[in-house]
PDB file of C-alpha atoms in Angstrom:
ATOM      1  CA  UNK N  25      28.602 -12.045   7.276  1.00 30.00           C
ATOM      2  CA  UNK N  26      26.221  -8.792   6.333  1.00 31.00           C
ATOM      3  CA  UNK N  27      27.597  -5.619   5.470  1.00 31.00           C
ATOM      4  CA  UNK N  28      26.082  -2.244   5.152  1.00 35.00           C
ATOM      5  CA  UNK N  29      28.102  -0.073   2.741  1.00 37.00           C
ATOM      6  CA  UNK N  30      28.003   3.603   3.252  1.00 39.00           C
ATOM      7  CA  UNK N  31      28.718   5.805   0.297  1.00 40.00           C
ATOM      8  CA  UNK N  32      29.408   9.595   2.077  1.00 42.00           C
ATOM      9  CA  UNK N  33      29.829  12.349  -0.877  1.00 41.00           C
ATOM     10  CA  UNK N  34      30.885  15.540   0.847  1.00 39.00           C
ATOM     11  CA  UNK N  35      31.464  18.467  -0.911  1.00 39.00           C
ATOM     12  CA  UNK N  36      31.720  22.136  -0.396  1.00 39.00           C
ATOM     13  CA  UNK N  37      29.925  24.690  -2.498  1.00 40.00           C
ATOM     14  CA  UNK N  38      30.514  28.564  -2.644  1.00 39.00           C
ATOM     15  CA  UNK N  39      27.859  29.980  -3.789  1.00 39.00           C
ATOM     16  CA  UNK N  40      28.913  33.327  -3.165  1.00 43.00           C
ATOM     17  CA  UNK N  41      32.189  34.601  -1.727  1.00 43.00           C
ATOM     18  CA  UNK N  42      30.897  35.194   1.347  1.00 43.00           C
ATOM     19  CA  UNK N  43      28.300  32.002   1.177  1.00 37.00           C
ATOM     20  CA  UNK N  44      29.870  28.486   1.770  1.00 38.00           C
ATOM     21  CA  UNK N  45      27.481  25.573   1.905  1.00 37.00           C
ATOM     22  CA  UNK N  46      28.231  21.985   2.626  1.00 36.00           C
ATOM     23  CA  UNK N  47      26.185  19.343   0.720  1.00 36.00           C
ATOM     24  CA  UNK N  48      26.452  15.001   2.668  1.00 36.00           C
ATOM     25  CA  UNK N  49      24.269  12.152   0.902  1.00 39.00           C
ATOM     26  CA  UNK N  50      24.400   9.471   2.539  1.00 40.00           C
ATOM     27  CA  UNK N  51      23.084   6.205   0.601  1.00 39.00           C
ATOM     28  CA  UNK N  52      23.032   3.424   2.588  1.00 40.00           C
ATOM     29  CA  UNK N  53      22.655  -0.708   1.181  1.00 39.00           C
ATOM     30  CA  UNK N  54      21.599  -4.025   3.792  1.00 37.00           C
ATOM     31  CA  UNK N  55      22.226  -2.717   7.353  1.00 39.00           C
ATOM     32  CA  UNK N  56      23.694  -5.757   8.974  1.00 40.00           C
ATOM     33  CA  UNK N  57      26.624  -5.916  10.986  1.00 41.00           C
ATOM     34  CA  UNK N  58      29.958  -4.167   9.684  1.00 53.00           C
ATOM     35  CA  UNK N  59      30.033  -0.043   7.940  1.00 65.00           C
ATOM     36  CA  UNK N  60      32.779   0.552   5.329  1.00 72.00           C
ATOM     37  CA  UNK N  61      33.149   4.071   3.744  1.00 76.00           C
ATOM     38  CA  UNK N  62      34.024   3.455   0.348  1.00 72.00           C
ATOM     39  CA  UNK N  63      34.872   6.896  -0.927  1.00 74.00           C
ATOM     40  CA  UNK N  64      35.094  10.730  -0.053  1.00 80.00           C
ATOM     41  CA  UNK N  65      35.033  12.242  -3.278  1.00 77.00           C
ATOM     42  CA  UNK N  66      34.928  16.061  -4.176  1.00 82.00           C
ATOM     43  CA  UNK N  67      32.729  17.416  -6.816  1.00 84.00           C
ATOM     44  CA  UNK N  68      33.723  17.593 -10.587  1.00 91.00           C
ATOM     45  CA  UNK N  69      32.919  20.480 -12.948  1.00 94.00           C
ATOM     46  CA  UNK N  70      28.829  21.197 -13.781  1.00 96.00           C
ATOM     47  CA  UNK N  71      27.611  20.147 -17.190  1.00 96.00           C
ATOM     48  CA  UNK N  72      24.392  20.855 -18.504  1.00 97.00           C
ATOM     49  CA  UNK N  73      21.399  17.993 -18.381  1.00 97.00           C
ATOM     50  CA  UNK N  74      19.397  19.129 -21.466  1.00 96.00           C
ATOM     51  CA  UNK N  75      18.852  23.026 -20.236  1.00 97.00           C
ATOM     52  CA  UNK N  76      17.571  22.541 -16.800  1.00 97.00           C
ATOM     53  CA  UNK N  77      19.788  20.555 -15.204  1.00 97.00           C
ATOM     54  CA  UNK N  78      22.785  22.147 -14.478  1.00 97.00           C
ATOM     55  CA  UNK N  79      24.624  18.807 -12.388  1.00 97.00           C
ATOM     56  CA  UNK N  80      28.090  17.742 -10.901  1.00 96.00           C
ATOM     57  CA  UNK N  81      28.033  14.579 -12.077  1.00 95.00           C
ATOM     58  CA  UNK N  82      29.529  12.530  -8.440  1.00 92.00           C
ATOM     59  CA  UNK N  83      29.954   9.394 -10.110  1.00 91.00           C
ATOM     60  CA  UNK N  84      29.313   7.078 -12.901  1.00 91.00           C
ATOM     61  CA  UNK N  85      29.989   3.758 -14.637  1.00 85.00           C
ATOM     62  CA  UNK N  86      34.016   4.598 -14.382  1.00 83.00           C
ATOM     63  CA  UNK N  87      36.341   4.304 -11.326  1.00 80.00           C
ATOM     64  CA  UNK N  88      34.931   2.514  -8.198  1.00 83.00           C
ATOM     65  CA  UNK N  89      31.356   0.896 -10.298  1.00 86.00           C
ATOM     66  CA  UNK N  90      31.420  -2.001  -9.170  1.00 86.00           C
ATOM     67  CA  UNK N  91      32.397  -1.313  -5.307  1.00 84.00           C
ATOM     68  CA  UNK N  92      29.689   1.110  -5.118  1.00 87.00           C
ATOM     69  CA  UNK N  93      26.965  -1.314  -7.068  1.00 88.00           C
ATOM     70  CA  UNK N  94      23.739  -1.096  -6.864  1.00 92.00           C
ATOM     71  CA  UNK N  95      24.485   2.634  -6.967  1.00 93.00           C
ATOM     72  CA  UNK N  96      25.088   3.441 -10.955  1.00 94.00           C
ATOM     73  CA  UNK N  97      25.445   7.100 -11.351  1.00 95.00           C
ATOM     74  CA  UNK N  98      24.448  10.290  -9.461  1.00 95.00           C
ATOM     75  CA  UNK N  99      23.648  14.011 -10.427  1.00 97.00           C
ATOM     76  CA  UNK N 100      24.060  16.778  -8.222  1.00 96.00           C
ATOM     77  CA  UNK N 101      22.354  20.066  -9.436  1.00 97.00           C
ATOM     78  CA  UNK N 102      23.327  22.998  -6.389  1.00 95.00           C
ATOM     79  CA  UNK N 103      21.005  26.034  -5.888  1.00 97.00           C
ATOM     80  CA  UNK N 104      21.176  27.841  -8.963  1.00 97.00           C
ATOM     81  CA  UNK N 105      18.460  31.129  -9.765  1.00 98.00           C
ATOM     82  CA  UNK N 106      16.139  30.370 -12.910  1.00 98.00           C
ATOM     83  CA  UNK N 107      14.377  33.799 -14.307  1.00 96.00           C
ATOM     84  CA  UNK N 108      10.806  33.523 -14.657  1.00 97.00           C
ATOM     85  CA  UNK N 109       9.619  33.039 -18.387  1.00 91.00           C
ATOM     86  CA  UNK N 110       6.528  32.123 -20.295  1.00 88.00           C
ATOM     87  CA  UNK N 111       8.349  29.587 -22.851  1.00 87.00           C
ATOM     88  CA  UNK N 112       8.684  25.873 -23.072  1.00 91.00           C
ATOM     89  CA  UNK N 113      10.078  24.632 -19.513  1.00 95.00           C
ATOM     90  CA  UNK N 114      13.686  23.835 -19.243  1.00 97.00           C
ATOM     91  CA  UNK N 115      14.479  20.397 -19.015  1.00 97.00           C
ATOM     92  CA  UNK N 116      14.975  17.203 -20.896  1.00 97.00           C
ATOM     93  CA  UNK N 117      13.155  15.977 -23.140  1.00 97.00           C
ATOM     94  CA  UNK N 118      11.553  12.235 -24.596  1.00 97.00           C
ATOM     95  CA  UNK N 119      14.433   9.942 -23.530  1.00 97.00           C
ATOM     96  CA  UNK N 120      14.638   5.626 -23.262  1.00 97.00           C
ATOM     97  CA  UNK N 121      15.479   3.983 -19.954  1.00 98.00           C
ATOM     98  CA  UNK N 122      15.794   0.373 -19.244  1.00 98.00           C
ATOM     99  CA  UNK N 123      17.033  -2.284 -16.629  1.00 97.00           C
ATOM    100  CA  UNK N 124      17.257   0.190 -13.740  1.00 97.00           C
ATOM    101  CA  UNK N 125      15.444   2.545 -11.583  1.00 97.00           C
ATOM    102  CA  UNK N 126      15.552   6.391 -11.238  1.00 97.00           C
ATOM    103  CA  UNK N 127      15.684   8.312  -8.655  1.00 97.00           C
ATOM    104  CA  UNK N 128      15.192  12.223  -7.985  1.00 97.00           C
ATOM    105  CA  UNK N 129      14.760  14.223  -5.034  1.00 97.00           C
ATOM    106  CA  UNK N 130      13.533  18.481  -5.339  1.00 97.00           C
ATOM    107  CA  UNK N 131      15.480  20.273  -2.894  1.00 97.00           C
ATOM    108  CA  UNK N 132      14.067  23.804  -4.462  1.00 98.00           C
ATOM    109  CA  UNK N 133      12.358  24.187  -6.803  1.00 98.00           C
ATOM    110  CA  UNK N 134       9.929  21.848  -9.079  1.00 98.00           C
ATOM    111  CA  UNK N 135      10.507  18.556 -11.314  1.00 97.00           C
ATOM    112  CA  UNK N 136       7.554  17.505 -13.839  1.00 97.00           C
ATOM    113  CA  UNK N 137       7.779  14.218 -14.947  1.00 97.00           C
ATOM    114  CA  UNK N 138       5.935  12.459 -17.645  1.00 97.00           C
ATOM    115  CA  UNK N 139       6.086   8.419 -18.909  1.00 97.00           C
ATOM    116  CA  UNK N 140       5.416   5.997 -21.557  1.00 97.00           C
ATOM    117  CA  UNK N 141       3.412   3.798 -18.676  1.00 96.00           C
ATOM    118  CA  UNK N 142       1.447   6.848 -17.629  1.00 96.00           C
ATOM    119  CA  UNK N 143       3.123   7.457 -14.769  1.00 95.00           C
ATOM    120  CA  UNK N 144       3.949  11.469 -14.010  1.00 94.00           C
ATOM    121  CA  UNK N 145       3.382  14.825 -11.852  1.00 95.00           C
ATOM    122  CA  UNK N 146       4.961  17.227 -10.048  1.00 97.00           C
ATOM    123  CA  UNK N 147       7.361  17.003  -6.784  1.00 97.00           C
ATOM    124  CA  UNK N 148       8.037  19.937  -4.655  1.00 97.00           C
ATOM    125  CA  UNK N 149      10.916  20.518  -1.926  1.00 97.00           C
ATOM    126  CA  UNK N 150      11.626  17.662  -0.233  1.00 95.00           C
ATOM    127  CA  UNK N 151       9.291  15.201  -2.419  1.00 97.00           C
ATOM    128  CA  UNK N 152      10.923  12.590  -4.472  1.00 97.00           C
ATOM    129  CA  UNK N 153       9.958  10.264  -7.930  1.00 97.00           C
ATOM    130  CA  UNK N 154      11.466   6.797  -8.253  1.00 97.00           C
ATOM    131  CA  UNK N 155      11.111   5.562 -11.548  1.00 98.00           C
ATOM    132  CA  UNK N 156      11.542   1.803 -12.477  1.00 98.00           C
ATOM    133  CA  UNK N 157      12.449   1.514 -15.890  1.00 98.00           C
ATOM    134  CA  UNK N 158      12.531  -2.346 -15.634  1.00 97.00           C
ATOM    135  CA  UNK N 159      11.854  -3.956 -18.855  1.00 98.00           C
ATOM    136  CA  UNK N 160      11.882  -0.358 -20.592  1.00 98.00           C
ATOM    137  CA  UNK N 161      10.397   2.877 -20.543  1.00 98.00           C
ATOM    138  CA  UNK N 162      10.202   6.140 -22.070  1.00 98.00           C
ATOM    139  CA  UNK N 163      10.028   9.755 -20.076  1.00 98.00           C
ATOM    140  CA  UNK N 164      10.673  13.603 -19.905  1.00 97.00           C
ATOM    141  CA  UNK N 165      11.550  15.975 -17.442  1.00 97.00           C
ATOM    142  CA  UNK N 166      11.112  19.329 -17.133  1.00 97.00           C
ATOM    143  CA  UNK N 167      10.928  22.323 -14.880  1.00 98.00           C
ATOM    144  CA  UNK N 168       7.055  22.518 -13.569  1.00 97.00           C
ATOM    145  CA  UNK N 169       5.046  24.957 -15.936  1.00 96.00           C
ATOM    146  CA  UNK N 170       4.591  26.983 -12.460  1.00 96.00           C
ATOM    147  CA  UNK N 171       8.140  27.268 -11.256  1.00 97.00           C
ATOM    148  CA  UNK N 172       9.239  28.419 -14.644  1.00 97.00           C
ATOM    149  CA  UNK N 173       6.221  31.185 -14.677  1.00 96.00           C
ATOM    150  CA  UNK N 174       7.563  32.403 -11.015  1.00 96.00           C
ATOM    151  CA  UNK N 175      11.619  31.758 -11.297  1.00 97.00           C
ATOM    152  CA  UNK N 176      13.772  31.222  -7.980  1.00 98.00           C
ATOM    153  CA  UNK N 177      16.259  29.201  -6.971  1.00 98.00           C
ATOM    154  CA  UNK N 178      16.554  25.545  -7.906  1.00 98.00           C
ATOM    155  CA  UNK N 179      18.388  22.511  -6.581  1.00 98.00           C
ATOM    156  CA  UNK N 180      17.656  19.007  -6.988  1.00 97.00           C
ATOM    157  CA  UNK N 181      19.780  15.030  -6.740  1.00 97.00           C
ATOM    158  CA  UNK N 182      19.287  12.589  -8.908  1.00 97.00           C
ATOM    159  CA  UNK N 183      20.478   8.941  -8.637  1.00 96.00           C
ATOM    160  CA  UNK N 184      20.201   5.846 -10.823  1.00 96.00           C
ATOM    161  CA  UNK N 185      19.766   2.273  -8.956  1.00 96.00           C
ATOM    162  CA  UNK N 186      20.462  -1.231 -10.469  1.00 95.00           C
ATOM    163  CA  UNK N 187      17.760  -3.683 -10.957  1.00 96.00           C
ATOM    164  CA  UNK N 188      19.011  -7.254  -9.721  1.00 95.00           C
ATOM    165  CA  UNK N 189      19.113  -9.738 -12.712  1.00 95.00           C
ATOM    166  CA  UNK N 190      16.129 -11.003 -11.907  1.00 96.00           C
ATOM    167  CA  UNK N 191      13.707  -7.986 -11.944  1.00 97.00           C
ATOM    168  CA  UNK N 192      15.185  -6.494 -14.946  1.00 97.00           C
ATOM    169  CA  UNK N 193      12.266  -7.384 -17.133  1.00 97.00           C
ATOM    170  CA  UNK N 194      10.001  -5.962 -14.618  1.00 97.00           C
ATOM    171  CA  UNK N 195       6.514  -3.980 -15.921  1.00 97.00           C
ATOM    172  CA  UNK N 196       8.024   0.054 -15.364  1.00 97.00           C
ATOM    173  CA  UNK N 197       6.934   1.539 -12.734  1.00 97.00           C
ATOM    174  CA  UNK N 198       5.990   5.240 -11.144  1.00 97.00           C
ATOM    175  CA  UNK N 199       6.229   6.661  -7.173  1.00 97.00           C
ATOM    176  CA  UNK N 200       5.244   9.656  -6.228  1.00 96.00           C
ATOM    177  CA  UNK N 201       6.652  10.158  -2.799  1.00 96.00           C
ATOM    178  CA  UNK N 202       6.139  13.563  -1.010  1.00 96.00           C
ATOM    179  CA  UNK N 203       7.831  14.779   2.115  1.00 95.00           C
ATOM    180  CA  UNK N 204       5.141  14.289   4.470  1.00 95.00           C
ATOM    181  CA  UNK N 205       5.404  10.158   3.752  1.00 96.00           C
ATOM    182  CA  UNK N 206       8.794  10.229   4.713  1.00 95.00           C
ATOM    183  CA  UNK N 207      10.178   8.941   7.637  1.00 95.00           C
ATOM    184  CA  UNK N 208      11.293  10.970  10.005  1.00 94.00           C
ATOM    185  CA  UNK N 209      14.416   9.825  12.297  1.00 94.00           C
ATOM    186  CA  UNK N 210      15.587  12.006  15.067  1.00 93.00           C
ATOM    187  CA  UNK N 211      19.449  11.502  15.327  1.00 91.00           C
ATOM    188  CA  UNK N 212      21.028  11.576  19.191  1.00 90.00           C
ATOM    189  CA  UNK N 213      22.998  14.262  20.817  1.00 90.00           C
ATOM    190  CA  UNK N 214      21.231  17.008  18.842  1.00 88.00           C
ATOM    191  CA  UNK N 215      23.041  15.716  15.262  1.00 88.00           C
ATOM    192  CA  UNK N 216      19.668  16.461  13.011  1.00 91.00           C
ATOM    193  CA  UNK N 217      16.988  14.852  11.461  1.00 92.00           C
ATOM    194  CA  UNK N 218      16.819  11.948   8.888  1.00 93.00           C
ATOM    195  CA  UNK N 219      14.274  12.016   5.512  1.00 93.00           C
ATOM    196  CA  UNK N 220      13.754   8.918   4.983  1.00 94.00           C
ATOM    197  CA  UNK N 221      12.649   7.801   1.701  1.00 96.00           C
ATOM    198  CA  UNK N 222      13.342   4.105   1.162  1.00 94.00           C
ATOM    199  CA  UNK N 223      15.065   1.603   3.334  1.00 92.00           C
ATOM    200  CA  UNK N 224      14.966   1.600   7.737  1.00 91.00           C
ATOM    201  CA  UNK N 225      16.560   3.104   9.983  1.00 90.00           C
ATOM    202  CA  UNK N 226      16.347   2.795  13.620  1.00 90.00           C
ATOM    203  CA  UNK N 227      12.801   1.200  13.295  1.00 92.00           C
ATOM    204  CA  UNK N 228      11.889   3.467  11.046  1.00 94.00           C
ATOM    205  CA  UNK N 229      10.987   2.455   7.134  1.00 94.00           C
ATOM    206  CA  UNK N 230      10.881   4.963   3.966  1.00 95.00           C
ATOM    207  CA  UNK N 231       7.552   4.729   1.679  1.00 96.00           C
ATOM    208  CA  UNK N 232       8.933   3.733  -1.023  1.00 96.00           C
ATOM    209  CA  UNK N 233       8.978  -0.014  -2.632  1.00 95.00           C
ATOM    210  CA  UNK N 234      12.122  -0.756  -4.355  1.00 94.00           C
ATOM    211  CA  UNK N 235      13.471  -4.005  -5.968  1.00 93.00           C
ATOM    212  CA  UNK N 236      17.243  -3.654  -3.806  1.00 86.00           C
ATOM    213  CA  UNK N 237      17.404  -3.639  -0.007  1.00 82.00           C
ATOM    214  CA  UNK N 238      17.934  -0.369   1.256  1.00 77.00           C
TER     215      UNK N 238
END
């Protein structure tokens, strides 16, 4: 029998006293015949990502791996106000990667990204990067020199997917996926719209390639 797992992370964040906002992710795995929600979980304290990055960190390697696999970890930065300055971007920097792929969508703001295997630019609201590290692979990110000249609000996601046995020696690999290649699904009954990056839905497939049915 197929099963399509359905992780749903809801959360609510204040971001003033008077502002709430509700984050949902929904990451779906091999649409087949049965849905199981796994999890609600609510946020954990922020920690800092190098000095750009300022992420609940929804899960990780602990509690519930191996019932959420190929899903490994995810990063949740909220809207948070950068002031414009002239220095070195905030970020992270040089850093080793290896048997897995990374992905990161801009909400606000900009993400630069540089690689070992050459791979690297710039994603914007609504664009994404999916990194395979594969076999292993070496990269930086950092606020976009231009964001960090102009300042504003910032708020990005960034989740890390397993690489099957098999393609874990694969040669690392780059995407650069903006918004307009997404797919676009129009729920029923006026519910919204779906982004889709990777995977189908309803007919519909994502741009990018990935190594794990989506």
């Amino acid at each position: 029998m197929g099963f399509l797992y359905f992780i749903e992370l809801r959360f609510s964040l204040k971001l003033t006293p008077q502002t709430p906002k509700t984050q949902i992710f929904s990451l779906v795995m091999t649409s087949q015949i049965m849905k199981k929600k796994l999890e609600i979980i609510s946020p954990p304290g922020r920690h800092w990502v190098g000095d750009g990055f300022h992420v609940h960190g929804m899960f990780g390697y602990g509690r519930g791996a191996v019932s959420r696999s190929p899903f490994l970890m995810m990063d949740y930065a909220q809207e948070e106000y950068f002031k414009p300055h002239d220095g070195r971007p905030r970020g992270v920097g040089t850093h080793p990667h290896k048997g897995f792929e990374t992905v990161t969508i801009a909400y606000q703001g900009e993400v630069e990204h540089q690689d070992s295997n050459g791979g690297g630019g710039v994603i914007g609201p609504g664009d994404c990067q999916w990194m395979t590290a594969g076999r292993g692979i070496q990269h930086n990110e950092f606020h976009s020199k231009e964001y960090s000249k102009r300042g504003g609000n910032f708020e990005m996601m960034q989740l890390w997917v397993n690489l099957p046995k098999r393609f874990k020696e694969v040669a690392p690999k780059y995407q650069a996926l903006t918004a307009g290649q997404n797919g676009t699904v129009v729920l029923p009954e006026d519910a919204g719209t779906v982004s889709l990056i990777a995977g189908e839905l309803n007919g519909t497939k994502g741009p990018a390639s990935t190594h794990t049915p989506m």
